[in-house]
Short mmCIF file of C-alpha atoms in Angstrom, two decimals:
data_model
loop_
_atom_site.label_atom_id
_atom_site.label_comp_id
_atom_site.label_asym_id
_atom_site.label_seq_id
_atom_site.Cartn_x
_atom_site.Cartn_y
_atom_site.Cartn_z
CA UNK A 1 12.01 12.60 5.94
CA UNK A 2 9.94 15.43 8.20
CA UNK A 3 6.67 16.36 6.51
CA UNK A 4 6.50 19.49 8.21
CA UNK A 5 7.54 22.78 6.43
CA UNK A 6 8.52 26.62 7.84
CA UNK A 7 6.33 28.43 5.87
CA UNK A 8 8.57 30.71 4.17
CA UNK A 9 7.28 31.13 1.33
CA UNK A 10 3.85 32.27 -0.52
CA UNK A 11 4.02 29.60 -3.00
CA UNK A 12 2.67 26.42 -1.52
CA UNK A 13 2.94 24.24 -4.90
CA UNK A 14 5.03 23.75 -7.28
CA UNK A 15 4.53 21.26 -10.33
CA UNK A 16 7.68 21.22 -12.09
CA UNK A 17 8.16 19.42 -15.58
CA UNK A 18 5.89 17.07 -14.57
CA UNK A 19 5.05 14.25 -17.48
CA UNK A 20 3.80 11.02 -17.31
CA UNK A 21 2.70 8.43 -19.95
CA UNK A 22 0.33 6.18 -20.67
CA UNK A 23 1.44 3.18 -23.22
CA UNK A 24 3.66 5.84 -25.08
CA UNK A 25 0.55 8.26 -24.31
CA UNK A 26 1.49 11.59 -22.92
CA UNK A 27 -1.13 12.30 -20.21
CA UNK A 28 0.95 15.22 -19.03
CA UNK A 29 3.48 16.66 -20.77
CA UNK A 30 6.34 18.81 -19.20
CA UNK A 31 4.13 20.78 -17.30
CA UNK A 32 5.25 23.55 -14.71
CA UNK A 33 2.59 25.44 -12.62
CA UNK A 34 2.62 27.05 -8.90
CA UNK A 35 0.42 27.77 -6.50
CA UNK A 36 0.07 30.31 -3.86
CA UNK A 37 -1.26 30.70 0.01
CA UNK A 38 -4.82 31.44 -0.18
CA UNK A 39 -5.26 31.37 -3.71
CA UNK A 40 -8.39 29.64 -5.20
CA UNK A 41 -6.86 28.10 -8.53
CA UNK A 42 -9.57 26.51 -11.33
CA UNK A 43 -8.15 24.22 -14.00
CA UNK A 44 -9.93 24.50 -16.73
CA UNK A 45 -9.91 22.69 -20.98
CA UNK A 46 -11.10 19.85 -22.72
CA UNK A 47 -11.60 16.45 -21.66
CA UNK A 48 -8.81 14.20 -21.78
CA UNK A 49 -6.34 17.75 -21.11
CA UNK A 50 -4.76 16.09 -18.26
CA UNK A 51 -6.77 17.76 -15.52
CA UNK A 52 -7.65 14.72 -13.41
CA UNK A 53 -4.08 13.22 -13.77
CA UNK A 54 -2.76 16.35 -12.87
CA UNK A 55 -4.60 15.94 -9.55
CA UNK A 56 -3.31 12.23 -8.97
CA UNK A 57 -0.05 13.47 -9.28
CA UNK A 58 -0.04 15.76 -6.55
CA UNK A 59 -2.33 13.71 -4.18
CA UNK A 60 0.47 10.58 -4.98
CA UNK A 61 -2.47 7.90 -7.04
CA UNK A 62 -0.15 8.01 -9.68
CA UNK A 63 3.21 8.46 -9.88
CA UNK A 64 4.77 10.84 -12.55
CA UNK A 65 7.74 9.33 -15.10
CA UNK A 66 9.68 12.65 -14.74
CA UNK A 67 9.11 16.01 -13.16
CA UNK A 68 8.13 16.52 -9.25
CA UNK A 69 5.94 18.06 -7.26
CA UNK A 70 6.56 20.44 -4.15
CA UNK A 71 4.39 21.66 -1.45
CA UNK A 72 5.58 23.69 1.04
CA UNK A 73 9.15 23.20 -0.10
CA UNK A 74 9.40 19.50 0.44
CA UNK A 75 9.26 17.07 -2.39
CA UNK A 76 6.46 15.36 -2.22
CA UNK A 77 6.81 13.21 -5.85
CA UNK A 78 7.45 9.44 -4.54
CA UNK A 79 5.95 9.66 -0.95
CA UNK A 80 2.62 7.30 -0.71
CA UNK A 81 -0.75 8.71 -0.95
CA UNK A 82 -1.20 8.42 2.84
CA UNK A 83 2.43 10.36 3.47
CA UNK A 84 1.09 13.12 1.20
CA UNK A 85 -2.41 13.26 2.80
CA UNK A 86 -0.42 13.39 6.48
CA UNK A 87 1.74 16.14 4.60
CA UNK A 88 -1.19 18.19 4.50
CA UNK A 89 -2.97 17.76 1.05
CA UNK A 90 -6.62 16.61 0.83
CA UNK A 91 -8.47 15.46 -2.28
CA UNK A 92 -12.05 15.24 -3.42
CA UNK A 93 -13.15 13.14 -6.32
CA UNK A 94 -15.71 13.44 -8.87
CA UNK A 95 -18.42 11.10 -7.10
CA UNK A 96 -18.69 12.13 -3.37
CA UNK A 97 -16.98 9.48 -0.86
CA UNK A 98 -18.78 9.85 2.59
CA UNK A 99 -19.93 6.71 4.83
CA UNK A 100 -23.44 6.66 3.76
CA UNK A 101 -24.44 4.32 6.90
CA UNK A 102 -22.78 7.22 9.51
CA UNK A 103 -24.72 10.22 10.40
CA UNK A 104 -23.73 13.94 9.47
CA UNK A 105 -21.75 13.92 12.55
CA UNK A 106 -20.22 10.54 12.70
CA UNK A 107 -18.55 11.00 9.12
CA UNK A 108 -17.01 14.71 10.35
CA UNK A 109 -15.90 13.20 13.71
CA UNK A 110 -13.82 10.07 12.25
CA UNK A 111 -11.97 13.07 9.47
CA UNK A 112 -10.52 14.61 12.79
CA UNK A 113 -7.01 14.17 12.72
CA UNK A 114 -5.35 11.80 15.69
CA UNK A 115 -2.42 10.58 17.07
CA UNK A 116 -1.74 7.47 14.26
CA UNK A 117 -2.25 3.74 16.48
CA UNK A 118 -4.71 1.75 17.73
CA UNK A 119 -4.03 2.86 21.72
CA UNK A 120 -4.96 6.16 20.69
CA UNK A 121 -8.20 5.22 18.70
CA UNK A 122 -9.52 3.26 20.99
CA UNK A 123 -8.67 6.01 24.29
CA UNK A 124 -10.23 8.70 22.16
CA UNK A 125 -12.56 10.86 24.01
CA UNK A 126 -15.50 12.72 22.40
CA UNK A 127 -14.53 16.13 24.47
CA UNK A 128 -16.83 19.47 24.16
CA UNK A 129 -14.63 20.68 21.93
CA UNK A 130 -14.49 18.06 19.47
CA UNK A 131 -18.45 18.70 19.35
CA UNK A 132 -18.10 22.54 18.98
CA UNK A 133 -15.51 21.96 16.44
CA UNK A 134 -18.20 19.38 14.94
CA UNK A 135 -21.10 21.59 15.06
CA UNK A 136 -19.22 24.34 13.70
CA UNK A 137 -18.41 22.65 10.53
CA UNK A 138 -21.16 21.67 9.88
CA UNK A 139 -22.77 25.18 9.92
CA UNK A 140 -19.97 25.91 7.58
CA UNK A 141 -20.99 23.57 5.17
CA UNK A 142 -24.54 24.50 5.26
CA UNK A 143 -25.44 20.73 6.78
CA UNK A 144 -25.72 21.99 10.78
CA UNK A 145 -29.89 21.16 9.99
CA UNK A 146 -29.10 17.86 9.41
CA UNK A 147 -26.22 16.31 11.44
CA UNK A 148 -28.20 13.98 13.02
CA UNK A 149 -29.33 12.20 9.46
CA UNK A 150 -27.67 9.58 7.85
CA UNK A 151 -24.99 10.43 4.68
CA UNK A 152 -26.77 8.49 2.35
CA UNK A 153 -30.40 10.41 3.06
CA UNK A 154 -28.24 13.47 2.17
CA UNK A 155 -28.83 14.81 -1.24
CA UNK A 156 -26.34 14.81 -4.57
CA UNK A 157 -25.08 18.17 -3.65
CA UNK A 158 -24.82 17.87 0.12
CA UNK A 159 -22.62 14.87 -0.01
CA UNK A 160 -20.34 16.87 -1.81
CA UNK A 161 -20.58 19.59 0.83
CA UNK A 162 -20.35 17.02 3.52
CA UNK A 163 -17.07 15.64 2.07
CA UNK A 164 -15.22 18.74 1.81
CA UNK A 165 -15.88 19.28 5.65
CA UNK A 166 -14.33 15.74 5.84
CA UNK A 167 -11.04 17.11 4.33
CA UNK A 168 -11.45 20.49 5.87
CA UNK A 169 -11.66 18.22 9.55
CA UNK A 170 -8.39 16.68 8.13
CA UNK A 171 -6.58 20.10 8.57
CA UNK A 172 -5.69 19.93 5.10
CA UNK A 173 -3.72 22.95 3.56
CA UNK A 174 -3.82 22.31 0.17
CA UNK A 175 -7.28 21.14 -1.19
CA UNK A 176 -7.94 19.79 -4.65
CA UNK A 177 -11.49 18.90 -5.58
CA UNK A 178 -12.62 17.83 -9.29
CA UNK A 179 -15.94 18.83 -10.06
CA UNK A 180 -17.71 19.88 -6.95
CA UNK A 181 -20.70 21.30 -8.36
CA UNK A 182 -21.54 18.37 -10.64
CA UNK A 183 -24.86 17.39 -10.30
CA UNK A 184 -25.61 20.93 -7.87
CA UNK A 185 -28.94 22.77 -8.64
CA UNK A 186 -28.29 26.76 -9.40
CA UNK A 187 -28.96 27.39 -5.75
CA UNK A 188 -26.08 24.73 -4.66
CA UNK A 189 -23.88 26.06 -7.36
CA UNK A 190 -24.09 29.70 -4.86
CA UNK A 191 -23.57 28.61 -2.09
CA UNK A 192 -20.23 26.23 -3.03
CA UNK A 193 -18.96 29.01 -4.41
CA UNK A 194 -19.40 31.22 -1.09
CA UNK A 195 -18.10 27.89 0.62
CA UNK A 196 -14.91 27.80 -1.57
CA UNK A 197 -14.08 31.10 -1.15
CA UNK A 198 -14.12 31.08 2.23
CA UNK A 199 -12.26 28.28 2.80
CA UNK A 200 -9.24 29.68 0.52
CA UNK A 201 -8.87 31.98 2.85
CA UNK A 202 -5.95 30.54 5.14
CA UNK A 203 -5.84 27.65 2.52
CA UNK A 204 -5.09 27.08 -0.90
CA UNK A 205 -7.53 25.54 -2.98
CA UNK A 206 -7.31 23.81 -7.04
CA UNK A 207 -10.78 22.96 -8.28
CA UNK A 208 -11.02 21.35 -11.83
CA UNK A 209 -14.48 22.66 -13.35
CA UNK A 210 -16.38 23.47 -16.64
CA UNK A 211 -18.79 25.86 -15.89
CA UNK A 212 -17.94 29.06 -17.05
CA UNK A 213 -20.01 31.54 -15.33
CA UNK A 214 -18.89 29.60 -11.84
CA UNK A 215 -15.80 29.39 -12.79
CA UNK A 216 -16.11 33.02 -13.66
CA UNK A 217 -16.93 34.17 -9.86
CA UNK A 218 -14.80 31.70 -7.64
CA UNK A 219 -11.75 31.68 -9.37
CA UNK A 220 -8.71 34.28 -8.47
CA UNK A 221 -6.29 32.89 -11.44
CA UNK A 222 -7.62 29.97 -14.45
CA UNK A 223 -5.01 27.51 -15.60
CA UNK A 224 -6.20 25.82 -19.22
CA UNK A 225 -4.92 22.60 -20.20
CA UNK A 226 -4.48 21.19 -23.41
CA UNK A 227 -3.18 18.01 -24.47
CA UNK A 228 -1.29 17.68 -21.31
CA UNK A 229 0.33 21.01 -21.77
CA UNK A 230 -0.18 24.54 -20.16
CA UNK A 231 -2.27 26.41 -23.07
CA UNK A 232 -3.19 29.58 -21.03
CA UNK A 233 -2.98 31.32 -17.53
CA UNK A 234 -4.43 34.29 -16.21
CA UNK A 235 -8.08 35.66 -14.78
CA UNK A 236 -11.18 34.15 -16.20
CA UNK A 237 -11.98 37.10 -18.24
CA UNK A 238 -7.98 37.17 -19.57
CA UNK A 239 -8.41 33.09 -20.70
CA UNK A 240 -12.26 33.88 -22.08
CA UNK A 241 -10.11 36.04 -24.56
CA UNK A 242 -7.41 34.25 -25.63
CA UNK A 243 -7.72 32.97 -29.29
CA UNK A 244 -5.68 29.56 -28.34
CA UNK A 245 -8.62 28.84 -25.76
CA UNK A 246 -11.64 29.94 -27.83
CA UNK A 247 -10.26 27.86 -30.10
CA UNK A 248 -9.28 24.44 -28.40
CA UNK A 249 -12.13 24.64 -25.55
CA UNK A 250 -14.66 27.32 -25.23
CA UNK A 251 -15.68 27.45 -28.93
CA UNK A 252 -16.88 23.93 -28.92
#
């Protein structure tokens, strides 16, 4: 099966009927949601709404019992994890995942993507434009000060920013991050959300989050889960006011 895709079309996901149990436990249940080209999605609701299984849906960890999952028109539902990531989606976890040993540098340079094969690995070449292309992420990501340091002398918050210029290096379309700002001070929290909203420009972007007010200023449309089902969908003002989500979420 090709995992390449015309672009045709402004919708770059599509989760359709997509369940999946636990024990008799419905994780996810029947849900349908899309996606668009450059859109910066949030998924918001309660814990244990289905928001992080969601994710390993899409990204392949776990496989759903019915439904399937799209992206850019090709069914994407039983390929492996490393099919999808080679499809073009790249995933971020809660706890940040960079090689703490590597420098700033090191851990941007071994994202690139290459031609798949040891012959290749071993004949690649570190040209002056893999540097640029280097340097220049990691001005985007606010870590251009530091490239020369080690991940693990990094702080909380740029570990997270160093590991979404890992999947950015990837060449990822479709990004989905849970949590990035856990753990961020206030002046982190601003400048992910300036990062994020960049980067969905040209990309399309799903971040799971719980903060309000950030959600609030990154987000261009706010699913709400609940119970493994879609509750609510709209802007972040238009979800603040529905009863359903005061009620199940943002009351408590």
């Amino acid at each position: 099966m090709s995992l390449t895709a015309s672009h045709t079309s402004e919708k770059v996901l599509s989760v359709e009927a997509l369940t999946v149990s636990f024990d008799g436990f419905r994780a996810v249940d029947s849900l349908s949601l899309s996606v668009d080209r450059n859109e910066l999605r949030v998924i918001i609701g309660p814990n244990g709404a289905g928001k992080t299984t969601l994710l390993d849906m899409i990204c392949g960890k776990t496989k759903p019992t019915s439904g399937c999952v799209i992206f850019n028109g090709i069914d994407i539902t039983r390929l492996t994890e490393h099919q999808i990531v080679r499809s073009g989606v790249g995933r971020k976890f809660q706890t940040p995942s960079v090689y703490e040993d590597l420098t700033v540098f090191e851990n941007l340079e071994i994202s690139l993507p290459r031609t798949h094969g040891v012959f290749q690995s071993l004949t690649f070449r570190r040209s002056p434009e893999v540097v640029d292309r280097i340097h220049a992420m990691a001005e985007q990501i606010f870590l251009i000060d530091c490239i020369q340091d080690r991940a693990g002398q990094l702080s909380h918050g740029q570990k997270q920013w160093l590991e979404i210029g890992m999947l950015l290096m990837q060449e990822s379309s479709l990004l989905l991050l849970d949590e990035p700002v856990a753990g961020m001070s206030p002046r982190e929290r601003e400048q992910t959300g300036e990062l994020l909203s960049r980067i969905a420009v040209g990309k399309s972007v799903i971040v799971i989050e719980h903060d309000m007010d950030f959600v609030r200023r990154i987000a261009h449309k706010v699913t709400v889960l609940h119970q493994g089902r879609l509750l609510s969908e709209g802007s972040a003002d238009e979800v603040k006011q529905d009863p359903r989500v005061i009620d199940v979420y943002l009351g408590h």
